[in-house]
Structure formats: C-alpha cells, structure tokens
Coordinates of N, CA and C in Angstrom, one line a residue:
M479 N 8.1 -18.8 -9.8 CA 8.7 -17.8 -8.9 C 8.2 -18.0 -7.5
E480 N 9.2 -17.9 -6.6 CA 8.8 -18.0 -5.2 C 8.0 -16.8 -4.7
E481 N 7.0 -17.1 -3.9 CA 6.2 -16.0 -3.4 C 7.0 -15.1 -2.4
R482 N 6.8 -13.8 -2.5 CA 7.4 -12.8 -1.6 C 6.4 -12.1 -0.8
Y483 N 6.7 -11.8 0.5 CA 5.8 -11.2 1.4 C 6.5 -9.9 2.0
V484 N 5.6 -8.9 2.2 CA 6.1 -7.6 2.7 C 5.2 -7.2 3.8
T485 N 5.7 -6.2 4.6 CA 4.9 -5.6 5.7 C 4.6 -4.1 5.3
I486 N 3.3 -3.7 5.5 CA 3.0 -2.3 5.4 C 2.9 -1.7 6.8
T487 N 3.5 -0.6 7.0 CA 3.4 0.1 8.3 C 3.1 1.6 8.0
G488 N 2.9 2.3 9.1 CA 2.7 3.8 9.0 C 1.2 4.1 8.6
F489 N 0.4 3.1 8.5 CA -1.0 3.3 8.1 C -1.8 4.2 9.0
R490 N -1.4 4.2 10.3 CA -2.1 5.0 11.2 C -2.1 6.5 10.9
H491 N -1.0 6.9 10.2 CA -0.9 8.3 9.8 C -1.8 8.7 8.6
Y492 N -2.5 7.8 8.0 CA -3.3 8.0 6.9 C -4.8 7.6 7.1
Y493 N -5.2 6.5 6.7 CA -6.6 6.1 6.8 C -6.8 4.9 7.8
G494 N -5.8 4.6 8.6 CA -5.9 3.5 9.5 C -6.0 2.2 8.8
M495 N -6.8 1.3 9.4 CA -6.9 -0.1 8.8 C -8.0 -0.2 7.7
R496 N -8.8 0.8 7.5 CA -9.9 0.7 6.6 C -9.5 0.2 5.1
P497 N -8.4 0.7 4.6 CA -8.1 0.2 3.2 C -7.6 -1.2 3.1
F498 N -7.4 -1.8 4.2 CA -6.7 -3.1 4.2 C -7.6 -4.3 4.5
A499 N -8.7 -4.4 3.9 CA -9.5 -5.6 4.0 C -8.8 -6.8 3.4
I500 N -8.9 -7.9 4.0 CA -8.2 -9.1 3.5 C -8.6 -9.3 2.0
G501 N -7.6 -9.5 1.2 CA -7.8 -9.7 -0.2 C -7.6 -8.5 -1.1
N502 N -7.7 -7.3 -0.4 CA -7.5 -6.1 -1.2 C -6.2 -6.0 -1.8
V503 N -6.1 -5.3 -3.0 CA -4.9 -5.0 -3.7 C -4.5 -3.6 -3.4
I504 N -3.2 -3.4 -3.2 CA -2.6 -2.1 -2.9 C -1.5 -1.8 -3.9
R505 N -1.5 -0.6 -4.4 CA -0.4 -0.2 -5.3 C 0.8 0.2 -4.6
C506 N 2.0 -0.2 -5.0 CA 3.3 0.2 -4.4 C 4.1 0.9 -5.5
Q507 N 4.7 2.0 -5.0 CA 5.5 2.8 -5.9 C 6.8 3.2 -5.2
K508 N 8.0 3.0 -5.9 CA 9.2 3.3 -5.3 C 9.3 4.9 -5.3
E509 N 10.0 5.4 -4.2 CA 10.2 6.8 -4.0 C 11.7 7.0 -3.8
P510 N 12.5 7.0 -4.9 CA 13.9 7.1 -4.8 C 14.4 8.5 -4.3
R511 N 13.5 9.5 -4.4 CA 13.9 10.8 -3.9 C 13.3 11.1 -2.5
N512 N 12.8 10.1 -1.8 CA 12.3 10.3 -0.5 C 13.4 10.8 0.5
Q513 N 13.2 11.9 1.1 CA 14.2 12.5 2.0 C 14.6 11.7 3.2
Y514 N 13.7 10.8 3.6 CA 14.0 10.0 4.8 C 14.6 8.6 4.5
D515 N 14.3 8.1 3.3 CA 14.7 6.7 3.0 C 14.9 6.5 1.5
G516 N 16.1 6.4 1.0 CA 16.3 6.2 -0.4 C 15.7 4.9 -1.0
E517 N 15.3 4.0 -0.2 CA 14.6 2.8 -0.6 C 13.2 2.7 -0.3
A518 N 12.6 3.9 0.0 CA 11.2 4.0 0.4 C 10.3 3.5 -0.7
I519 N 9.2 2.8 -0.3 CA 8.2 2.3 -1.2 C 6.8 2.7 -0.6
R520 N 6.2 3.6 -1.3 CA 4.9 4.1 -0.9 C 3.8 3.2 -1.3
C521 N 2.8 3.0 -0.4 CA 1.6 2.2 -0.7 C 0.4 3.1 -0.8
S522 N -0.4 2.9 -1.9 CA -1.5 3.9 -2.1 C -2.6 3.2 -2.8
L523 N -3.7 3.9 -2.8 CA -4.9 3.5 -3.6 C -5.2 4.8 -4.4
P524 N -5.5 4.6 -5.7 CA -5.7 5.8 -6.5 C -6.8 6.7 -6.1
M525 N -7.8 6.2 -5.4 CA -9.0 7.0 -5.0 C -8.7 7.8 -3.8
I526 N -7.7 7.5 -3.0 CA -7.5 8.2 -1.7 C -6.0 8.6 -1.5
G527 N -5.1 8.1 -2.2 CA -3.7 8.4 -2.1 C -3.0 7.5 -1.2
T528 N -2.0 8.0 -0.5 CA -1.1 7.2 0.4 C -1.8 6.6 1.5
V529 N -1.6 5.3 1.7 CA -2.2 4.5 2.8 C -1.1 3.9 3.8
G530 N 0.2 4.1 3.4 CA 1.3 3.6 4.3 C 2.5 3.4 3.4
Y531 N 3.5 2.8 4.0 CA 4.8 2.5 3.4 C 5.2 1.1 3.7
L532 N 6.0 0.5 2.8 CA 6.6 -0.8 3.1 C 7.6 -0.7 4.2
A533 N 7.6 -1.5 5.2 CA 8.5 -1.5 6.3 C 9.9 -1.7 5.8
N534 N 10.8 -0.9 6.4 CA 12.2 -1.0 6.0 C 13.2 -0.9 7.2
S535 N 12.8 -1.3 8.4 CA 13.7 -1.4 9.5 C 13.4 -2.6 10.3
T536 N 14.4 -3.1 11.0 CA 14.2 -4.3 11.8 C 13.1 -4.2 12.8
S537 N 12.8 -3.0 13.3 CA 11.7 -2.9 14.2 C 10.3 -2.9 13.6
T538 N 10.2 -2.7 12.3 CA 8.9 -2.7 11.7 C 8.6 -3.8 10.7
V539 N 9.6 -4.5 10.3 CA 9.4 -5.6 9.3 C 9.0 -6.9 10.1
A540 N 7.8 -7.4 9.7 CA 7.3 -8.7 10.4 C 8.2 -9.8 10.0
G541 N 8.3 -10.8 10.9 CA 9.1 -12.0 10.6 C 8.5 -12.7 9.4
G542 N 9.4 -13.2 8.6 CA 9.0 -13.9 7.4 C 8.7 -13.0 6.2
T543 N 8.8 -11.7 6.4 CA 8.5 -10.8 5.3 C 9.8 -10.1 4.9
M544 N 9.9 -9.5 3.7 CA 11.0 -8.8 3.2 C 10.9 -7.3 3.5
S545 N 12.0 -6.7 3.8 CA 12.0 -5.2 4.0 C 12.0 -4.5 2.6
A546 N 11.6 -3.2 2.6 CA 11.6 -2.5 1.3 C 13.0 -2.6 0.7
G547 N 14.1 -2.5 1.5 CA 15.4 -2.5 0.9 C 15.7 -3.9 0.3
R548 N 15.3 -5.0 0.9 CA 15.5 -6.3 0.3 C 14.8 -6.5 -1.0
I549 N 13.6 -6.0 -1.1 CA 12.7 -6.2 -2.3 C 13.0 -5.2 -3.4
Y550 N 13.6 -4.1 -3.0 CA 13.7 -2.9 -3.9 C 14.2 -3.3 -5.3
D551 N 15.3 -4.1 -5.4 CA 15.8 -4.5 -6.7 C 15.1 -5.7 -7.4
Q552 N 14.1 -6.2 -6.7 CA 13.4 -7.4 -7.3 C 12.1 -7.0 -7.9
V553 N 11.7 -5.8 -7.8 CA 10.4 -5.3 -8.4 C 10.6 -4.1 -9.3
G554 N 9.6 -3.8 -10.1 CA 9.7 -2.7 -10.9 C 9.4 -1.4 -10.1
S555 N 9.4 -0.3 -10.7 CA 9.2 1.0 -10.0 C 7.8 1.1 -9.5
R556 N 6.8 0.3 -10.1 CA 5.5 0.2 -9.6 C 5.1 -1.3 -9.6
F557 N 4.4 -1.7 -8.5 CA 4.0 -3.1 -8.4 C 2.8 -3.1 -7.5
H558 N 2.2 -4.3 -7.2 CA 1.1 -4.4 -6.4 C 1.3 -5.5 -5.3
V559 N 0.6 -5.4 -4.2 CA 0.6 -6.4 -3.2 C -0.9 -6.7 -2.8
R560 N -1.1 -7.9 -2.3 CA -2.4 -8.3 -1.8 C -2.4 -8.5 -0.3
V561 N -3.4 -7.9 0.4 CA -3.5 -8.0 1.8 C -3.8 -9.5 2.2
L562 N -3.0 -10.1 3.1 CA -3.3 -11.4 3.5 C -3.8 -11.5 4.9
F563 N -3.2 -10.7 5.8 CA -3.8 -10.6 7.2 C -3.2 -9.3 7.9
T564 N -3.8 -8.9 9.0 CA -3.4 -7.7 9.6 C -3.2 -8.0 11.1
T565 N -2.4 -7.1 11.7 CA -2.3 -7.0 13.2 C -2.6 -5.6 13.6
S566 N -2.4 -5.3 14.8 CA -2.7 -3.9 15.2 C -1.7 -2.9 14.7
S567 N -0.5 -3.4 14.3 CA 0.6 -2.5 13.9 C 1.2 -2.8 12.5
K568 N 0.7 -3.9 11.9 CA 1.3 -4.4 10.7 C 0.3 -5.0 9.7
I569 N 0.5 -4.7 8.4 CA -0.3 -5.4 7.4 C 0.6 -6.3 6.6
I570 N 0.3 -7.6 6.6 CA 1.1 -8.5 5.9 C 0.5 -8.8 4.5
C571 N 1.4 -8.6 3.5 CA 0.9 -8.7 2.1 C 1.8 -9.6 1.3
R572 N 1.3 -10.2 0.2 CA 2.0 -10.9 -0.8 C 2.2 -10.0 -2.0
V573 N 3.4 -10.1 -2.6 CA 3.7 -9.3 -3.8 C 3.0 -10.1 -4.9
E574 N 2.2 -9.4 -5.7 CA 1.4 -10.0 -6.8 C 2.2 -10.0 -8.1
T575 N 1.9 -11.1 -8.9 CA 2.6 -11.2 -10.1 C 1.8 -11.0 -11.4
G576 N 0.5 -10.6 -11.2 CA -0.4 -10.4 -12.3 C 0.0 -9.1 -13.1
T577 N -0.6 -8.9 -14.2 CA -0.3 -7.7 -15.0 C -0.7 -6.4 -14.3
L578 N 0.0 -5.4 -14.5 CA -0.3 -4.1 -13.9 C -1.8 -3.7 -14.2
E579 N -2.2 -3.9 -15.5 CA -3.5 -3.5 -15.9 C -4.6 -4.2 -15.2
S580 N -4.5 -5.6 -15.0 CA -5.5 -6.3 -14.4 C -5.6 -6.0 -12.9
L581 N -4.4 -5.8 -12.2 CA -4.4 -5.4 -10.8 C -5.0 -4.0 -10.6
E582 N -4.7 -3.1 -11.5 CA -5.3 -1.7 -11.4 C -6.8 -1.8 -11.5
R583 N -7.3 -2.6 -12.5 CA -8.7 -2.8 -12.6 C -9.3 -3.4 -11.3
E584 N -8.6 -4.3 -10.7 CA -9.1 -4.9 -9.5 C -9.2 -3.9 -8.3
I585 N -8.2 -3.0 -8.3 CA -8.2 -1.9 -7.2 C -9.5 -1.1 -7.3
W586 N -9.8 -0.7 -8.6 CA -11.0 0.2 -8.8 C -12.3 -0.5 -8.4
T587 N -12.3 -1.8 -8.4 CA -13.6 -2.5 -8.1 C -13.8 -2.8 -6.6
Q588 N -12.7 -2.7 -5.9 CA -12.8 -3.0 -4.4 C -13.2 -1.7 -3.7
N589 N -14.2 -1.9 -2.9 CA -14.7 -0.7 -2.0 C -15.0 0.5 -2.8
E590 N -15.6 0.4 -4.0 CA -15.9 1.5 -4.8 C -16.8 2.5 -4.1
D591 N -17.7 2.1 -3.3 CA -18.7 2.9 -2.8 C -18.4 3.6 -1.5
G592 N -17.2 3.8 -1.1 CA -16.9 4.5 0.2 C -15.7 5.4 0.1
W593 N -14.8 5.1 -0.8 CA -13.6 5.8 -0.8 C -13.7 7.3 -1.2
Q594 N -14.5 7.5 -2.2 CA -14.7 8.9 -2.7 C -15.3 9.8 -1.6
E595 N -16.3 9.2 -0.9 CA -16.9 10.0 0.2 C -15.9 10.2 1.3
D596 N -15.1 9.2 1.6 CA -14.1 9.4 2.7 C -13.1 10.5 2.3
Q597 N -12.7 10.5 1.0 CA -11.7 11.4 0.5 C -12.3 12.8 0.6
Q598 N -13.5 13.0 0.2 CA -14.1 14.3 0.2 C -14.3 14.8 1.6
Q599 N -14.6 13.9 2.6 CA -14.7 14.3 4.0 C -13.4 14.7 4.5
N600 N -12.3 14.0 4.2 CA -11.0 14.3 4.6 C -10.5 15.7 4.1
E601 N -10.8 15.9 2.8 CA -10.5 17.2 2.2 C -11.2 18.4 2.9
R602 N -12.5 18.2 3.3 CA -13.2 19.2 4.0 C -12.6 19.5 5.3
E603 N -12.3 18.4 6.1 CA -11.7 18.5 7.4 C -10.3 19.2 7.3
M604 N -9.5 19.0 6.3 CA -8.2 19.6 6.2 C -8.3 21.0 5.8
S605 N -9.4 21.5 5.2 CA -9.5 22.9 4.7 C -9.8 23.8 5.9
F606 N -10.1 23.3 7.0 CA -10.4 24.2 8.2 C -9.2 24.6 9.0

C-alpha cells in the first residue's frame, strides 16, 4: 500500500508542540457530528485528550499531504499517525498501518512520565 501523509493543525489551541516529538504516534478519530466540519478528524492522546485536528482546507494542508476530506473514506473511524517532522504551524505525519492494539500500546509508552502531570496542572488552571 502506498504511504499516505497528513497535516495536523490547530495544536496551538491545546498543548502546543509538546505532544509532537518526532516518531510519536497520535490517535485519530473521525468526528462526523462536528458542527464545523462534517469530515473533521480529531487528533488525540489518551492521557491528555485532543491535541489538534487533521488539516482540511487549502490554507492549512501542507504540500504533499492529504486533507481530512481526501483521506476520510480511506481510513477507519479510528486510526493512527506517526509524527515525521514539524514546522511552526504544521505537524507532518504518516498514516500508520500497524494494528490498533500495537499502536495504542506504543502511545502509552511514549512520554509516560510527563503527560499526567501536565493534565493535572491544566485541570487545576481551568478550575479557577
């Protein structure tokens, strides 16, 4: 199967660049009921939640990558991507073809020792 590449954007609204170390695996989930985009694909990590969205407009999709709309029918409702490189406004990822179980295990082993503390700090800040 030919490799497919996508762009993650919107990360500044969540945790910034921190979740996107080169090689990290990110979970993607279709959001067919998203009020802003019927082809929205949310990017998340189970320990902290949403970290961005797959780009779906000509102004946000990096050259050589597929938009959320173009890839929407080629993937399941949940799939994973691997971070290949980053720019100040875009995260470029490859769609992974491994099993969901093995990719989920990999997510839990990356950066284990910082995410929970970050999440607890964010929850404390939001409660004020």
